[in-house]
Amino acid sequence: MSRTRIVVVVAVAIVVVVGGGGAVWLAHGSTSPTTAPTTAAPATVAPATVAPATVAPAISCAKHPRKCPSTTVAPAPLPPLPPLTSSTIAPATTQLPQPVVNVTTMGALPDGKTNDTAAINEAIAKAQANGKGTVYFPAGKYLVGQSSKTTSIAVDSGAAITIAGAGMNESTLIETDPSSDLLGIKVDGTVVQDLGLDTRTYGAGHCIGVVANNTTVQRVHIMSGTRTFALYYAGPPGARPTAPSYNTGNQVLDSVVEDGVSDDGFSFSFQQNAVIRDIVHQGSRLALYVDQNVLVDGYQYSPGMQPGATVGFYITPPSNHITLENFVSTGEGGVIGQSPAGGPDRVSTDVTIAGEVLRRPGFKLRIGDVNGLTIENSSLVGEMFLNPGVSATQVLVQNCTVSAVTFSPRSGATIDNVVFQGDTYEPVGPITGRPSTATFVTERGLPSFSAAGGQFHNQAGGFQSGAAQMQQSVPGA
């Protein structure tokens, strides 16, 4: 027997504001207002010039098992990059941390034909011997790859340096060894900027892997294949969800990510006090894996061609103090993950989603196990799907545009104190597996939720009880 219930009481019933401010109370079976619904014009995305590559079936990653939607959709074009500003233009070499070691002076040839691995590693060693400075890649294509190492270009020890190019689409490093990753960072304070990193052309591993603190990756174009994560922030050795430890202070800024993997395209694991800002991503999801105090701001996501690559973002519990602002998706609206069945309870806490925009109807924002979730000023034109394995509590949805809300807790799970405040309820369009066009649908259990204020435009009605009988007390019904 489920431990949850539904109660809609006087102070928290749905209020439909019509005309000059009159109110109509809605309940199951009531008649919706006769005023015509207001429908906002759909937003458009300017076509981009970046075309996705055709990818082979991907190998799933065992470290992050997830349940992902099986729906495969044609990828949307990458949104256009923002106009070039002083923050998105590669600086002149005179503005880079000095001294500058130019890789071509160490023998690297940016011709896209020569294996430059030894020359690049020699340049890194020279910069570190200086105790500071920059390893600089003039415009061109640099091939790297050596089968004797798992990572071709590694900054494993020594001084923090800057690794810089002439621009994200001007200087490109290309990994040629399918068994190797391209760039590995294990030195705190390392900066990687104004480069293209390509593991897609030869089907290689990570474009960049980071196990360090206070690093910055900025103005970088990531192009990865089907094998594994494009960006992999693994966290400290030995970190695990039941005993987390963290890397701190890492930043990923003003970058483009294209991945072909069906798991985590951008894996950001065991990170704290970190920032991801102004990213254009086509492919699989951004994975926030057991993180704390992380800000994601200005993330434009579109699905890739690979199976299952529609999720947007995935927050794995127990994450806490996660903030996503201005997340725009032409795929799914993201997932706040469930605690694994049969394992110890894991619940994320204090998650904020502000300014999210779902550009395509029919997709979902999935809410699993969370205590303290605020969703505000967002346009959720698909489905808000509450599916906790343990509990979803203290959830506030305010000043949002909402279509469909479905309560579907796992057996024995709790949905409690879910409040909709001042939202606009639009008509429900076709959603796979959801026959009802009512706004609120309960598939299992008896969740406790309330809704007040806002405007109700769904002529199909507000409530449909589903498998469980809804308990409701709404005046004027």
XYZ file of C-alpha atoms in Angstrom:
477
model
C 0.000 0.000 0.000
C 1.434 3.359 -0.975
C 2.244 5.848 1.758
C 1.135 8.855 -0.300
C -2.128 10.694 -0.756
C -3.636 13.562 -2.741
C -5.250 16.473 -0.983
C -6.340 19.645 -2.717
C -7.715 21.973 -0.042
C -9.404 25.358 -0.006
C -6.262 27.437 0.322
C -4.439 25.553 -2.372
C -6.953 24.746 -5.100
C -6.319 25.646 -8.714
C -7.553 29.124 -9.492
C -8.267 30.041 -13.089
C -7.973 33.760 -13.727
C -10.225 34.919 -16.538
C -11.168 38.225 -18.073
C -10.791 41.080 -15.655
C -9.590 38.984 -12.770
C -12.601 36.796 -11.925
C -11.791 33.325 -10.618
C -13.196 29.939 -11.528
C -12.492 26.891 -9.324
C -11.729 23.709 -11.238
C -12.062 20.106 -10.115
C -12.296 16.692 -11.764
C -15.245 16.721 -14.170
C -15.759 20.496 -14.075
C -16.133 22.701 -17.128
C -13.172 24.797 -18.159
C -13.552 28.537 -18.797
C -15.017 29.417 -22.174
C -12.459 32.079 -22.913
C -10.103 31.151 -25.724
C -6.774 29.837 -24.553
C -3.791 32.018 -25.141
C -1.052 30.224 -26.972
C 2.430 31.661 -27.143
C 4.153 31.582 -30.501
C 6.765 28.867 -30.561
C 10.341 29.993 -30.305
C 12.549 29.443 -33.319
C 16.192 28.545 -33.475
C 18.295 29.941 -36.263
C 19.830 27.193 -38.404
C 23.480 26.493 -37.778
C 26.235 25.481 -40.102
C 27.613 22.653 -37.963
C 26.403 19.276 -39.208
C 26.472 16.228 -36.925
C 28.648 13.330 -37.928
C 27.202 9.895 -38.589
C 28.088 7.665 -35.675
C 28.231 3.937 -35.055
C 26.333 2.289 -32.181
C 27.904 3.318 -28.897
C 29.277 1.235 -26.063
C 27.396 1.957 -22.827
C 29.455 3.019 -19.821
C 29.203 0.670 -16.848
C 30.174 3.273 -14.289
C 27.008 5.329 -14.682
C 24.124 2.936 -15.328
C 21.019 4.960 -16.085
C 17.541 4.455 -17.374
C 17.265 6.728 -20.379
C 14.421 7.299 -22.773
C 14.725 4.956 -25.712
C 13.318 7.541 -28.101
C 15.690 8.481 -30.890
C 15.039 11.775 -32.633
C 16.735 13.539 -35.476
C 19.240 15.984 -34.026
C 18.428 19.658 -34.103
C 21.018 21.967 -35.614
C 23.521 23.336 -33.156
C 22.336 26.757 -32.021
C 24.431 29.591 -33.394
C 27.367 30.650 -31.277
C 27.077 34.021 -29.557
C 28.672 36.986 -31.310
C 32.386 37.295 -30.786
C 33.229 39.494 -27.837
C 36.354 40.203 -25.861
C 35.552 37.085 -23.815
C 35.205 34.733 -26.822
C 38.145 35.842 -28.988
C 41.482 34.108 -28.442
C 43.976 36.560 -26.931
C 47.166 37.535 -28.678
C 50.244 35.585 -27.628
C 51.547 38.701 -25.877
C 48.509 38.524 -23.580
C 49.098 34.903 -22.621
C 50.916 33.912 -19.429
C 54.620 34.280 -20.115
C 56.957 32.799 -21.178
C 55.298 31.270 -24.241
C 56.625 28.024 -25.706
C 55.483 27.687 -29.327
C 55.089 24.001 -30.196
C 56.353 24.592 -33.739
C 59.731 25.673 -32.329
C 59.937 22.217 -30.743
C 59.345 20.518 -34.078
C 55.544 20.221 -34.293
C 54.109 20.558 -37.807
C 50.459 21.701 -37.991
C 49.907 19.998 -41.331
C 47.391 17.328 -40.307
C 49.849 14.626 -41.460
C 52.746 14.519 -38.998
C 52.554 12.825 -35.586
C 53.386 15.712 -33.261
C 53.084 13.871 -29.944
C 56.767 13.970 -28.979
C 57.191 17.650 -29.915
C 54.084 18.668 -27.933
C 55.139 16.753 -24.829
C 58.614 18.305 -25.122
C 57.004 21.762 -25.232
C 54.971 20.947 -22.112
C 58.103 19.767 -20.300
C 59.910 23.002 -21.236
C 57.037 25.190 -20.013
C 56.891 23.319 -16.736
C 60.654 23.647 -16.338
C 60.073 27.398 -16.539
C 57.662 27.006 -13.619
C 54.881 28.846 -15.447
C 53.809 30.123 -18.836
C 51.989 28.864 -21.923
C 52.296 26.074 -24.455
C 51.008 27.684 -27.646
C 49.578 26.047 -30.793
C 49.499 28.285 -33.879
C 46.650 27.698 -36.321
C 46.612 24.285 -37.960
C 45.921 20.597 -37.323
C 48.157 18.588 -35.000
C 48.059 14.798 -35.035
C 48.858 12.983 -31.783
C 48.803 9.345 -30.724
C 51.063 6.765 -29.166
C 49.809 3.273 -28.456
C 52.147 2.840 -25.473
C 50.145 5.335 -23.399
C 46.480 5.612 -22.447
C 46.651 9.426 -22.831
C 48.703 10.982 -25.616
C 49.150 14.451 -24.096
C 49.383 14.346 -20.300
C 49.952 17.079 -17.729
C 50.414 14.718 -14.803
C 52.766 16.623 -12.490
C 54.855 19.753 -12.183
C 53.858 23.392 -12.531
C 50.474 24.668 -13.623
C 50.600 25.998 -17.180
C 48.251 27.302 -19.872
C 47.681 25.241 -23.018
C 46.375 27.612 -25.693
C 45.658 27.831 -29.399
C 44.776 30.505 -31.915
C 41.026 29.781 -31.589
C 38.645 26.874 -31.057
C 38.257 26.381 -34.800
C 41.783 27.457 -35.747
C 44.110 25.150 -33.774
C 42.961 21.515 -33.538
C 44.565 18.507 -31.840
C 43.473 15.185 -33.354
C 43.908 11.864 -31.528
C 44.828 9.091 -34.001
C 45.094 6.114 -31.624
C 41.663 4.509 -31.019
C 42.879 3.090 -27.696
C 44.021 6.447 -26.288
C 42.542 9.578 -24.772
C 43.758 12.891 -26.133
C 44.486 15.249 -23.214
C 44.783 14.452 -19.509
C 45.064 17.055 -16.732
C 46.195 16.147 -13.192
C 47.860 19.431 -12.158
C 45.840 21.947 -10.150
C 45.378 25.331 -11.801
C 45.922 24.178 -15.398
C 44.171 26.226 -18.111
C 43.140 24.891 -21.537
C 41.785 27.456 -23.980
C 41.166 28.397 -27.603
C 41.637 24.906 -29.045
C 39.775 22.218 -30.927
C 40.075 18.699 -29.460
C 39.084 15.885 -31.826
C 38.764 12.185 -30.942
C 35.898 11.630 -33.377
C 37.898 11.365 -36.616
C 39.759 8.207 -35.544
C 37.239 6.843 -33.005
C 39.444 7.505 -29.966
C 38.663 8.101 -26.264
C 38.110 11.207 -24.134
C 38.939 14.570 -25.639
C 39.895 15.763 -22.179
C 40.030 14.113 -18.767
C 40.524 16.128 -15.581
C 41.455 14.883 -12.111
C 42.560 18.151 -10.521
C 41.308 21.314 -8.798
C 40.829 24.910 -9.904
C 41.289 24.151 -13.595
C 39.715 26.149 -16.422
C 38.627 24.914 -19.847
C 37.410 27.826 -21.970
C 36.663 28.557 -25.618
C 37.293 24.932 -26.592
C 35.565 22.924 -29.342
C 35.153 19.297 -28.220
C 34.492 16.691 -30.951
C 34.282 13.091 -29.713
C 33.177 9.748 -31.088
C 31.134 6.819 -29.827
C 33.522 5.144 -27.381
C 33.242 7.155 -24.189
C 32.724 10.571 -22.597
C 33.854 13.636 -24.522
C 34.793 15.469 -21.317
C 35.484 13.391 -18.223
C 35.876 14.986 -14.812
C 36.297 11.789 -12.777
C 36.681 13.190 -9.271
C 39.347 12.038 -6.805
C 40.492 8.412 -6.966
C 38.246 6.177 -4.896
C 35.276 8.565 -4.789
C 31.933 6.786 -4.844
C 28.308 7.723 -4.083
C 28.323 6.038 -0.655
C 31.602 7.732 0.325
C 31.987 10.825 -1.868
C 35.065 13.015 -2.053
C 35.423 15.961 -4.381
C 37.583 17.963 -6.730
C 36.885 21.659 -6.285
C 36.850 24.905 -8.219
C 36.833 23.585 -11.791
C 35.296 25.684 -14.594
C 34.141 24.936 -18.145
C 33.263 28.115 -20.042
C 32.251 29.377 -23.510
C 32.717 26.045 -25.269
C 31.115 23.765 -27.865
C 30.632 20.027 -27.260
C 29.727 17.478 -29.949
C 29.681 13.860 -28.825
C 28.560 10.538 -30.303
C 28.224 8.452 -27.140
C 24.895 7.165 -25.814
C 25.904 7.548 -22.184
C 27.365 10.737 -20.695
C 28.694 13.117 -23.302
C 29.926 15.504 -20.619
C 30.628 13.673 -17.351
C 31.109 16.026 -14.394
C 31.571 13.679 -11.439
C 32.344 14.388 -7.758
C 32.789 18.129 -8.309
C 32.140 20.938 -5.857
C 32.204 24.744 -5.987
C 32.321 24.464 -9.768
C 30.882 26.388 -12.733
C 29.729 25.334 -16.203
C 28.697 28.379 -18.236
C 27.747 29.239 -21.826
C 27.973 25.812 -23.446
C 26.528 24.669 -26.787
C 26.156 20.864 -26.662
C 24.899 18.433 -29.276
C 24.862 14.753 -28.352
C 24.189 12.920 -25.127
C 23.645 14.418 -21.694
C 25.472 16.607 -19.242
C 25.940 14.297 -16.249
C 26.210 15.891 -12.804
C 27.290 12.810 -10.872
C 27.179 13.192 -7.061
C 28.177 16.876 -7.158
C 27.677 19.703 -4.688
C 27.585 23.478 -5.034
C 27.648 23.440 -8.824
C 26.250 26.175 -11.091
C 25.252 25.466 -14.700
C 24.285 28.645 -16.548
C 23.520 29.283 -20.225
C 23.537 25.702 -21.532
C 22.079 25.096 -25.027
C 21.388 21.408 -25.604
C 20.241 19.525 -28.710
C 20.093 15.721 -29.171
C 22.610 13.791 -31.200
C 21.900 11.058 -33.729
C 22.989 8.238 -31.411
C 20.324 6.081 -29.655
C 19.117 7.487 -26.343
C 20.866 10.820 -26.765
C 17.991 13.090 -25.822
C 18.199 13.542 -22.053
C 19.710 17.026 -21.685
C 21.073 16.715 -18.152
C 21.179 13.998 -15.497
C 21.658 14.718 -11.776
C 22.707 11.590 -9.893
C 21.883 11.415 -6.183
C 23.104 12.222 -3.661
C 23.924 15.587 -5.265
C 23.205 18.778 -3.346
C 23.077 22.525 -3.948
C 22.811 22.210 -7.721
C 21.628 25.237 -9.715
C 20.712 25.178 -13.403
C 19.904 28.541 -14.966
C 18.861 29.222 -18.559
C 19.048 25.616 -19.735
C 17.543 25.491 -23.238
C 16.750 22.080 -24.732
C 15.371 20.790 -28.021
C 15.406 17.317 -26.434
C 14.362 16.138 -22.991
C 14.163 18.566 -20.109
C 16.583 16.629 -17.940
C 16.491 14.025 -15.175
C 16.852 14.262 -11.414
C 17.797 10.649 -10.815
C 16.272 7.919 -8.683
C 17.908 6.063 -5.842
C 18.881 2.608 -7.149
C 16.295 -0.062 -6.445
C 17.342 -2.373 -3.639
C 20.273 -0.188 -2.606
C 20.740 2.441 0.107
C 18.441 5.450 -0.180
C 20.086 8.290 -2.078
C 18.262 11.595 -2.393
C 19.493 14.844 -3.929
C 18.880 18.034 -1.950
C 18.446 21.726 -2.706
C 18.171 21.726 -6.478
C 17.124 24.897 -8.336
C 16.077 25.074 -11.991
C 15.478 28.625 -13.229
C 14.719 29.817 -16.733
C 14.651 26.380 -18.362
C 13.069 26.265 -21.832
C 11.830 23.091 -23.543
C 11.553 23.924 -27.228
C 9.761 20.763 -28.382
C 6.429 19.477 -27.018
C 6.250 15.848 -25.980
C 9.530 15.662 -24.071
C 9.865 15.301 -20.298
C 11.499 16.803 -17.264
C 11.866 13.743 -15.006
C 11.946 14.237 -11.245
C 13.218 11.353 -9.149
C 14.461 11.475 -5.574
C 14.892 14.996 -4.258
C 14.260 16.913 -1.047
C 14.016 20.612 -1.831
C 13.461 21.410 -5.519
C 12.536 24.823 -6.902
C 11.565 25.244 -10.552
C 10.855 28.836 -11.499
C 10.362 31.103 -14.498
C 10.577 28.144 -16.865
C 8.716 27.070 -20.003
C 7.924 23.360 -19.667
C 5.810 22.661 -22.751
C 6.197 18.883 -22.472
C 5.596 16.726 -19.397
C 6.759 17.097 -15.816
C 7.095 13.457 -14.756
C 7.468 12.817 -11.018
C 8.865 9.312 -10.599
C 10.732 9.013 -7.282
C 12.092 5.714 -6.056
C 12.216 6.929 -2.432
C 10.728 10.423 -2.136
C 10.142 13.728 -3.882
C 9.348 16.323 -1.223
C 9.400 20.101 -0.764
C 8.933 20.797 -4.482
C 7.931 24.310 -5.577
C 6.983 25.091 -9.185
C 6.344 28.813 -9.554
C 5.796 31.299 -12.361
C 6.242 28.606 -14.990
C 4.400 27.613 -18.146
C 3.302 24.033 -17.550
C 1.640 21.482 -19.817
C 1.286 18.005 -18.333
C 2.116 16.825 -14.807
C 2.224 13.085 -14.127
C 2.689 11.464 -10.712
C 4.163 7.976 -11.051
C 6.125 7.034 -7.903
C 7.813 3.681 -7.559
C 5.924 1.325 -5.257
C 6.228 2.568 -1.671
C 7.752 5.920 -2.627
C 6.456 9.255 -1.334
C 5.429 12.401 -3.187
C 4.680 15.072 -0.628
C 4.386 18.854 -0.356
C 4.486 19.597 -4.081
C 3.264 23.158 -4.660
C 2.360 24.822 -7.966
C 2.177 28.590 -7.484
C 1.275 31.226 -10.071
C 1.809 28.979 -13.080
C 0.189 29.056 -16.539
C -1.347 25.720 -17.585
C -1.357 25.196 -21.350
C -3.289 22.513 -23.299
C -1.685 19.076 -23.238
C -0.357 17.894 -26.580
C 0.394 14.299 -27.597
C 2.777 12.570 -25.156
C 3.938 9.001 -25.714
C 2.353 6.640 -23.167
C 0.028 9.270 -21.679
C -3.537 8.857 -22.983
C -5.063 11.607 -20.851
C -5.059 15.273 -21.829
C -5.845 16.405 -18.282
C -3.187 18.573 -16.698
C -2.608 16.495 -13.551
C -2.575 12.694 -13.850
C -1.836 10.144 -11.141
C -0.607 6.808 -12.464
C 0.254 5.301 -9.063
C -0.068 6.245 -5.434
C -1.831 9.245 -3.925
C 0.601 12.153 -4.069
C 0.072 15.188 -1.880
C 0.195 18.332 -4.024
C -1.456 21.712 -4.290
C -1.923 24.372 -6.941
C -2.888 28.006 -6.556
C -3.101 31.128 -8.673
C -1.966 31.433 -12.241
C -4.028 30.919 -15.396
C -5.614 27.728 -16.640
C -5.912 27.285 -20.418
C -6.381 23.524 -20.671
C -9.942 22.994 -21.881
C -9.584 19.224 -21.288
C -9.735 19.717 -17.523
C -7.458 19.798 -14.542
C -7.536 16.394 -12.887
C -7.622 12.765 -13.895
C -7.074 10.234 -11.145
C -5.588 7.335 -13.049
C -5.203 4.095 -11.096
C -5.842 5.639 -7.686
C -8.952 7.488 -6.590
C -8.194 11.154 -6.046
C -9.275 12.680 -2.736
C -10.206 16.281 -3.304
C -12.057 19.096 -1.620
C -12.397 22.040 -3.965
C -15.037 24.693 -3.261
C -17.371 25.579 -6.073
C -17.005 22.227 -7.847
